[in-house]
Short mmCIF file of C-alpha atoms in Angstrom, two decimals:
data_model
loop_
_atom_site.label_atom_id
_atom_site.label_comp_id
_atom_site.label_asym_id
_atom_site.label_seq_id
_atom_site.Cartn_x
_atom_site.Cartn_y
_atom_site.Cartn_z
CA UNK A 239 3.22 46.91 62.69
CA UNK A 240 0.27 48.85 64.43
CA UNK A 241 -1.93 51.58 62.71
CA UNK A 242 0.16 54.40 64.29
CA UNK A 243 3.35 53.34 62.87
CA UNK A 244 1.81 53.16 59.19
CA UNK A 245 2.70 55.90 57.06
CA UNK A 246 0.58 59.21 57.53
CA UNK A 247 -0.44 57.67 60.95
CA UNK A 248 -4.47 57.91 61.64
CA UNK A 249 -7.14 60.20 60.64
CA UNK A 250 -10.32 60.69 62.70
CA UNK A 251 -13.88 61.27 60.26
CA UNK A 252 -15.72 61.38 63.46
CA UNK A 253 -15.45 60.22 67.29
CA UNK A 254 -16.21 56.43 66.33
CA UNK A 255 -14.74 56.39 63.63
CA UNK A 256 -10.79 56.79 63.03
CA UNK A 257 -9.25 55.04 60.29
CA UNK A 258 -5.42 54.57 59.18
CA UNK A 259 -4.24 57.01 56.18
CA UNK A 260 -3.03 53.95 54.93
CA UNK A 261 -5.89 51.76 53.50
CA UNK A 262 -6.12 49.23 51.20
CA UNK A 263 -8.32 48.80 48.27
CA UNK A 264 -9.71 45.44 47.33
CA UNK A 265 -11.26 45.97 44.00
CA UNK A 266 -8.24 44.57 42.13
CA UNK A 267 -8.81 41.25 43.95
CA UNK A 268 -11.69 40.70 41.55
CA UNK A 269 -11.01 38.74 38.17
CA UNK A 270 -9.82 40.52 34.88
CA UNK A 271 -11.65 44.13 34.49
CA UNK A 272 -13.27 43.26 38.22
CA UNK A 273 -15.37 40.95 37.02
CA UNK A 274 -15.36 37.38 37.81
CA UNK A 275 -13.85 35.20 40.42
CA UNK A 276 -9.58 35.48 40.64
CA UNK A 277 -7.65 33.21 39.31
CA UNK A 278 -6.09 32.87 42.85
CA UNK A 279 -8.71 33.09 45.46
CA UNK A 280 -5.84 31.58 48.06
CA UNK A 281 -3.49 35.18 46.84
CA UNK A 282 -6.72 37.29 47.40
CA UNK A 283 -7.45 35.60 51.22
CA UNK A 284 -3.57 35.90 51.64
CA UNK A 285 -3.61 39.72 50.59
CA UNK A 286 -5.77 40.76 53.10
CA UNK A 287 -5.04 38.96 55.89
CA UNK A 288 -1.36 40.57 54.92
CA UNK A 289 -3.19 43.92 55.19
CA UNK A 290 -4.86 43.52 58.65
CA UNK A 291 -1.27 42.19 59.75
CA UNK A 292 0.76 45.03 58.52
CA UNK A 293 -1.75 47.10 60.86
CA UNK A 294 -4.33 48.62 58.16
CA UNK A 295 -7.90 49.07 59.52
CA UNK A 296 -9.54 50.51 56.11
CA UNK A 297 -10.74 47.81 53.87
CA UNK A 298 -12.46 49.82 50.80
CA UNK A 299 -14.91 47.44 48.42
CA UNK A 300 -18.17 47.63 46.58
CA UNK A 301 -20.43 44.66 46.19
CA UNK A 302 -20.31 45.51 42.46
CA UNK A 303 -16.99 44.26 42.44
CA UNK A 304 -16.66 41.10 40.66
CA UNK A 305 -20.28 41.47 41.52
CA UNK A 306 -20.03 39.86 45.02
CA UNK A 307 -16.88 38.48 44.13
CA UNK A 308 -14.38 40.86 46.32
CA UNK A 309 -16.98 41.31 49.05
CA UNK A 310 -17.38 37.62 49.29
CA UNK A 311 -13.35 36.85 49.29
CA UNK A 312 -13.45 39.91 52.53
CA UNK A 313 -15.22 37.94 54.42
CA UNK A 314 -14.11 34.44 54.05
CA UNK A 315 -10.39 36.06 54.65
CA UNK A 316 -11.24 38.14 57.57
CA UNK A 317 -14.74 37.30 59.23
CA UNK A 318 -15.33 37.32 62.26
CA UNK A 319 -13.46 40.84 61.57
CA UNK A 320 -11.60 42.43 64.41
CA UNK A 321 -12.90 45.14 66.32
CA UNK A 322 -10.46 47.88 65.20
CA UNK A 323 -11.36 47.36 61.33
CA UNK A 324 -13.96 49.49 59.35
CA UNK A 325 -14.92 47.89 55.89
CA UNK A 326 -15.89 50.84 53.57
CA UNK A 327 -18.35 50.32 50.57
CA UNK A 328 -19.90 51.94 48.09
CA UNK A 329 -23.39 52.26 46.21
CA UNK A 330 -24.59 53.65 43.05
CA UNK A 331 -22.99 50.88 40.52
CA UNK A 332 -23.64 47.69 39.07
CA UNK A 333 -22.62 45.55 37.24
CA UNK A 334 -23.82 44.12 33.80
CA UNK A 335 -23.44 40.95 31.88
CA UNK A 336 -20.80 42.99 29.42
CA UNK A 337 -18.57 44.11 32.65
CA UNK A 338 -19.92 47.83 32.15
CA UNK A 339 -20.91 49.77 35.10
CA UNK A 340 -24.13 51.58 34.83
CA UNK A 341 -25.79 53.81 37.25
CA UNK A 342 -27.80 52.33 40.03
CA UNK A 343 -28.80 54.97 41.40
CA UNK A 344 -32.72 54.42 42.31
CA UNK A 345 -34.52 54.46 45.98
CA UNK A 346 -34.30 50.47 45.29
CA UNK A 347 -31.34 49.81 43.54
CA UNK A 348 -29.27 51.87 46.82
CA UNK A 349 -32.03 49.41 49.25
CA UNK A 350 -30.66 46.50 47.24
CA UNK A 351 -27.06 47.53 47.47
CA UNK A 352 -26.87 48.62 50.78
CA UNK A 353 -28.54 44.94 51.76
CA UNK A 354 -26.62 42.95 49.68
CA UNK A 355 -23.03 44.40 50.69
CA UNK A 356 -24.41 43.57 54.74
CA UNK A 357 -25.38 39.96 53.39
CA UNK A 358 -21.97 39.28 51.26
CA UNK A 359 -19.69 40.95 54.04
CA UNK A 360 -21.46 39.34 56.79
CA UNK A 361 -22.45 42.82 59.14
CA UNK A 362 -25.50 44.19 60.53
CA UNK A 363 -24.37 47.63 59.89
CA UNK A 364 -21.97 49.27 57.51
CA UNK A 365 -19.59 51.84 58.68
CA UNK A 366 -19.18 53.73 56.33
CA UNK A 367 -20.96 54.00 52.70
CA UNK A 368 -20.43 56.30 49.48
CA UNK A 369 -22.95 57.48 47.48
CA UNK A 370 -21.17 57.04 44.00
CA UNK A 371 -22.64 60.00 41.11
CA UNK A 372 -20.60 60.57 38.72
CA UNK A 373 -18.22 58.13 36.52
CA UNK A 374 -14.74 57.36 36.70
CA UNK A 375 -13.01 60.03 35.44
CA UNK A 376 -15.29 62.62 36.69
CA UNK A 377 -18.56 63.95 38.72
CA UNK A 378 -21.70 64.11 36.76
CA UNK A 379 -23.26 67.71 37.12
CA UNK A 380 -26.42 67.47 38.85
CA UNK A 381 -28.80 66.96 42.03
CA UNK A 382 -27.83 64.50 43.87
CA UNK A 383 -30.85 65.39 46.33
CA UNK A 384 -32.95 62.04 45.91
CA UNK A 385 -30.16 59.34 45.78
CA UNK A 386 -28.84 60.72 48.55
CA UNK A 387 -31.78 61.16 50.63
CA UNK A 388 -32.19 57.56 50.00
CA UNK A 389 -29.01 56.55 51.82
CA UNK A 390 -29.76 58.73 54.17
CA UNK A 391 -33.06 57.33 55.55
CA UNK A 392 -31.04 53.92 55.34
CA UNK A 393 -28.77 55.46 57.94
CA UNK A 394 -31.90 56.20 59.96
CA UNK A 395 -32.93 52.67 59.90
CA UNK A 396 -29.27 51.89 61.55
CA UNK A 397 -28.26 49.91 58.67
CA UNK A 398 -25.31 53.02 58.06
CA UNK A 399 -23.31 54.69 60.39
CA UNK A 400 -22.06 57.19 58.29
CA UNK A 401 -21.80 58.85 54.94
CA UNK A 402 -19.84 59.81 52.07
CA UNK A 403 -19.90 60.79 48.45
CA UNK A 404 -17.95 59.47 45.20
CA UNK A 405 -17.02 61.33 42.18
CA UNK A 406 -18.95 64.65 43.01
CA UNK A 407 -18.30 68.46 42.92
CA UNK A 408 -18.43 71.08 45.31
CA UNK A 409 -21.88 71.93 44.65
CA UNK A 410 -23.15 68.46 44.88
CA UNK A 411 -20.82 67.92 48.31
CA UNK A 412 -22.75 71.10 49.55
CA UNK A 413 -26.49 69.74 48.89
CA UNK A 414 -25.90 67.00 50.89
CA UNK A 415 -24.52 68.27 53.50
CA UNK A 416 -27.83 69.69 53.68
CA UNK A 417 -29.45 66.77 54.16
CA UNK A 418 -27.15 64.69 56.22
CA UNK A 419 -23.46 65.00 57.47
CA UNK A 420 -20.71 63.51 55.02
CA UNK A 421 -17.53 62.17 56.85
CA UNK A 422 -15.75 61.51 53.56
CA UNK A 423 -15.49 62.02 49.85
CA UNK A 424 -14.15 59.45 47.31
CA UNK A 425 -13.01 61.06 43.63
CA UNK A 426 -10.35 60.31 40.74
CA UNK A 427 -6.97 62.36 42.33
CA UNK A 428 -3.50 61.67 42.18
CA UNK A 429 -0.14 63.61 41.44
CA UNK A 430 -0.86 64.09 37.74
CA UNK A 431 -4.55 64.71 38.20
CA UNK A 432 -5.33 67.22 40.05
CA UNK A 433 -9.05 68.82 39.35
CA UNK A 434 -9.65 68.67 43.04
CA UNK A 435 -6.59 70.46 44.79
CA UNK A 436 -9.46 73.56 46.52
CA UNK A 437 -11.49 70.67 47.13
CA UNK A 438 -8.87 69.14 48.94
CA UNK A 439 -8.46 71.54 51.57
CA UNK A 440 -11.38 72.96 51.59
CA UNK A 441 -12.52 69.53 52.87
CA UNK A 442 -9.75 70.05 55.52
CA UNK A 443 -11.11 72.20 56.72
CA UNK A 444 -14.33 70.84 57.21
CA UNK A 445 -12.26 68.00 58.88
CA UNK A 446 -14.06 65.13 56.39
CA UNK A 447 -11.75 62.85 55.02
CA UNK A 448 -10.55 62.95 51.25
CA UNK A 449 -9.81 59.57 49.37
CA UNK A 450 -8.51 59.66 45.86
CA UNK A 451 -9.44 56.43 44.14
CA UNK A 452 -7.09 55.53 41.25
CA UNK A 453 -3.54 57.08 43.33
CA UNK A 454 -1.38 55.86 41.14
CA UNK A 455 -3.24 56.27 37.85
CA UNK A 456 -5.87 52.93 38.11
CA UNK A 457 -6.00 51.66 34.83
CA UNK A 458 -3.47 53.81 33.28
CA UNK A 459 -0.63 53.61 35.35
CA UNK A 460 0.93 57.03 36.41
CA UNK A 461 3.91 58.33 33.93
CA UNK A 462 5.91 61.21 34.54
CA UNK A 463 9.54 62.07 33.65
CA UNK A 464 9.94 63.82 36.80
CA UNK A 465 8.24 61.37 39.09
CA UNK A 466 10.54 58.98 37.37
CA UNK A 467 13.58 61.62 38.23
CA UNK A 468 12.91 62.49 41.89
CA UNK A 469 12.34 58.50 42.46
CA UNK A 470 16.15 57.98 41.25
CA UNK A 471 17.27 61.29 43.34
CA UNK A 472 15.51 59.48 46.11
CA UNK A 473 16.23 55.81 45.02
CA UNK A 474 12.76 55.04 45.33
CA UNK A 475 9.76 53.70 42.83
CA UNK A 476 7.75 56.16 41.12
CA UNK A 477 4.91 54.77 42.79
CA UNK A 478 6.37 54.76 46.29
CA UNK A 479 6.64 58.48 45.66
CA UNK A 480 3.45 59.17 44.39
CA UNK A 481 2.01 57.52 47.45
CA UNK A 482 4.50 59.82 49.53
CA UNK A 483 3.10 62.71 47.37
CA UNK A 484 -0.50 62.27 49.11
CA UNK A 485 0.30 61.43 52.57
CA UNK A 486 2.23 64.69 52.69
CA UNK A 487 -0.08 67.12 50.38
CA UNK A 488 -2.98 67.22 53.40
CA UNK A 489 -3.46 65.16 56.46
CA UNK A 490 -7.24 65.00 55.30
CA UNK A 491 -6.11 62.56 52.23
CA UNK A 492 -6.70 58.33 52.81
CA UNK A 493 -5.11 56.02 50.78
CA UNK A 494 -7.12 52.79 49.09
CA UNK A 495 -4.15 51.39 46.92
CA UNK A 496 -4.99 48.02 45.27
CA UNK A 497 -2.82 45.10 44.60
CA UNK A 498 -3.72 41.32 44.44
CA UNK A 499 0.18 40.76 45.13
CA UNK A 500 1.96 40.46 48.64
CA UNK A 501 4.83 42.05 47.63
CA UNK A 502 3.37 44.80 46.01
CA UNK A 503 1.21 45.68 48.94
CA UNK A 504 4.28 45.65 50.96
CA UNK A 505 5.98 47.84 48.89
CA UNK A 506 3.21 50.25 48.82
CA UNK A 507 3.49 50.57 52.52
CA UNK A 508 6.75 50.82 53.01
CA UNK A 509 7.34 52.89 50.07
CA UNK A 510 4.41 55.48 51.67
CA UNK A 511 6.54 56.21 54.59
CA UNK A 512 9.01 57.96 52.39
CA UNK A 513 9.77 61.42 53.53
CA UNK A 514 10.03 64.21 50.61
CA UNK A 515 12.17 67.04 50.71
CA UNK A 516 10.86 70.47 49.45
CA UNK A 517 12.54 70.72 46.57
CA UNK A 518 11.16 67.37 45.64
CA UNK A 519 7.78 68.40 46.75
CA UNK A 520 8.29 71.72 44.46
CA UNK A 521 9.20 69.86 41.35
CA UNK A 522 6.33 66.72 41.82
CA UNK A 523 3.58 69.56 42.31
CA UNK A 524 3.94 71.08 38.70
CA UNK A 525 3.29 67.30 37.09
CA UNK A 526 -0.33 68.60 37.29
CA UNK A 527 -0.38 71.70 36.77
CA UNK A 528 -0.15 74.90 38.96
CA UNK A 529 -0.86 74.05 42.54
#
């Protein structure tokens, strides 16, 4: 399958840079809570070689995953990596010896993270790196004006081609755009969250790319009569038509679902390409809230 027959075809962030609207996120390929090694390492190498295969060229980690675990399992599976595939990472995270994830968010904890995800992924330059504020759930109000500046003069050193932002607000997209181009945000969005719906297109508008993390709830899987309904109208899954959901709300919206299962990833791909009528579209956009 190539990248332009995936669902939602391909979305370009800048002129070097064009990435499927399919992705794949590999933080589930971590151990329990993303922490640890998996119990199947072969499943995790397997999963992502599956990805590459089905024609996905947006690879989302963090080498705070496991730590080093899922950035370590990317490269064994897929190094040397082809030329058409863009690795995305993030920064601003790490991990402790409970499995919390506390801010790391200092000139050298982002120097740290920025070398350690080029060591553990095996690149001289990262594609394309998120600045990660706030916490899961939501941004953290705030200046983001030093952390940011950080990355920034990492980009200027040629270790980063480009930038983006995770769990952040309007205000805190704005500031640093001020102080260096964003191709992309990262925040908690999905068909029964939806905090970020003028964020959304204003973004579009912008042309910078929008990825909701967590698309089908993350750790709290997504449940909802009527998603459940207009799946059995459509004899589809839930999920497949929350996925649908995204790919058809704005063109600017990437998908990074996780699995550490073959068949689920399949299923999330195929189930993507599902085509919703309007008066499924009208019913799925009140699950959260008025649109």
């Amino acid at each position: 399958m190539a990248a332009g027959q995936l669902p939602g075809g391909t979305f370009s962030l800048s002129e070097d840079l064009t990435l499927t609207r399919m992705g794949y996120g590999a933080m589930q390929l971590a151990g329990p809570h993303v922490f640890g090694p998996p119990a199947d390492r072969d499943g995790a190498l397997a999963v992502l070689n599956e990805a590459v295969g089905l024609g996905i060229n947006h690879i989302d980690t963090a080498d705070y995953y496991g730590p080093h675990i899922t950035n370590e399992i990317i490269k064994e599976a897929l190094h040397p990596y082809p030329g058409d595939l863009h690795i995305v990472t993030k920064v601003g995270a790490r991990r402790d010896a409970d499995g919390n994830w506390p801010q790391a968010l200092s000139r050298g904890e982002l120097q740290q993270a920025v070398h350690l995800n080029l060591t553990n992924l095996g690149l001289d330059v990262l594609d394309l790196v998120h600045l990660r504020v706030g916490r899961f759930e939501s941004p953290t109000p705030g200046s983001l004006a030093e952390p940011f500046t950080a990355l920034a003069e990492l980009q200027q050193e040629g270790l980063i081609k480009h930038l983006g932002l995770s769990t952040v607000n309007a205000e805190q997209i704005a500031e640093a755009q001020q102080i260096a181009p964003i191709v992309s945000v990262q925040n908690f969005y999905n068909i029964a969250t939806r905090q970020d719906d003028q964020l959304v297109d204003s973004l579009a508008e912008q042309g910078v790319a929008y990825v909701p993390y967590f698309p089908l709830g993350g750790f709290t899987p997504l449940q909802s009569d009527t998603l459940r309904d207009v799946a059995e109208r459509l004899q589809a899954t839930p999920m497949g038509v929350a996925l649908a959901w995204l790919l058809q709300r704005s063109p600017n919206i990437l998908l990074i679902p996780g699995t550490s299962s073959l068949a689920h990833l399949r299923e999330n791909v195929s189930a993507a390409a599902l085509e919703l009528p309007a008066d499924a579209i009208q019913a799925l956009n009140l699950i959260g809230g008025p649109f």
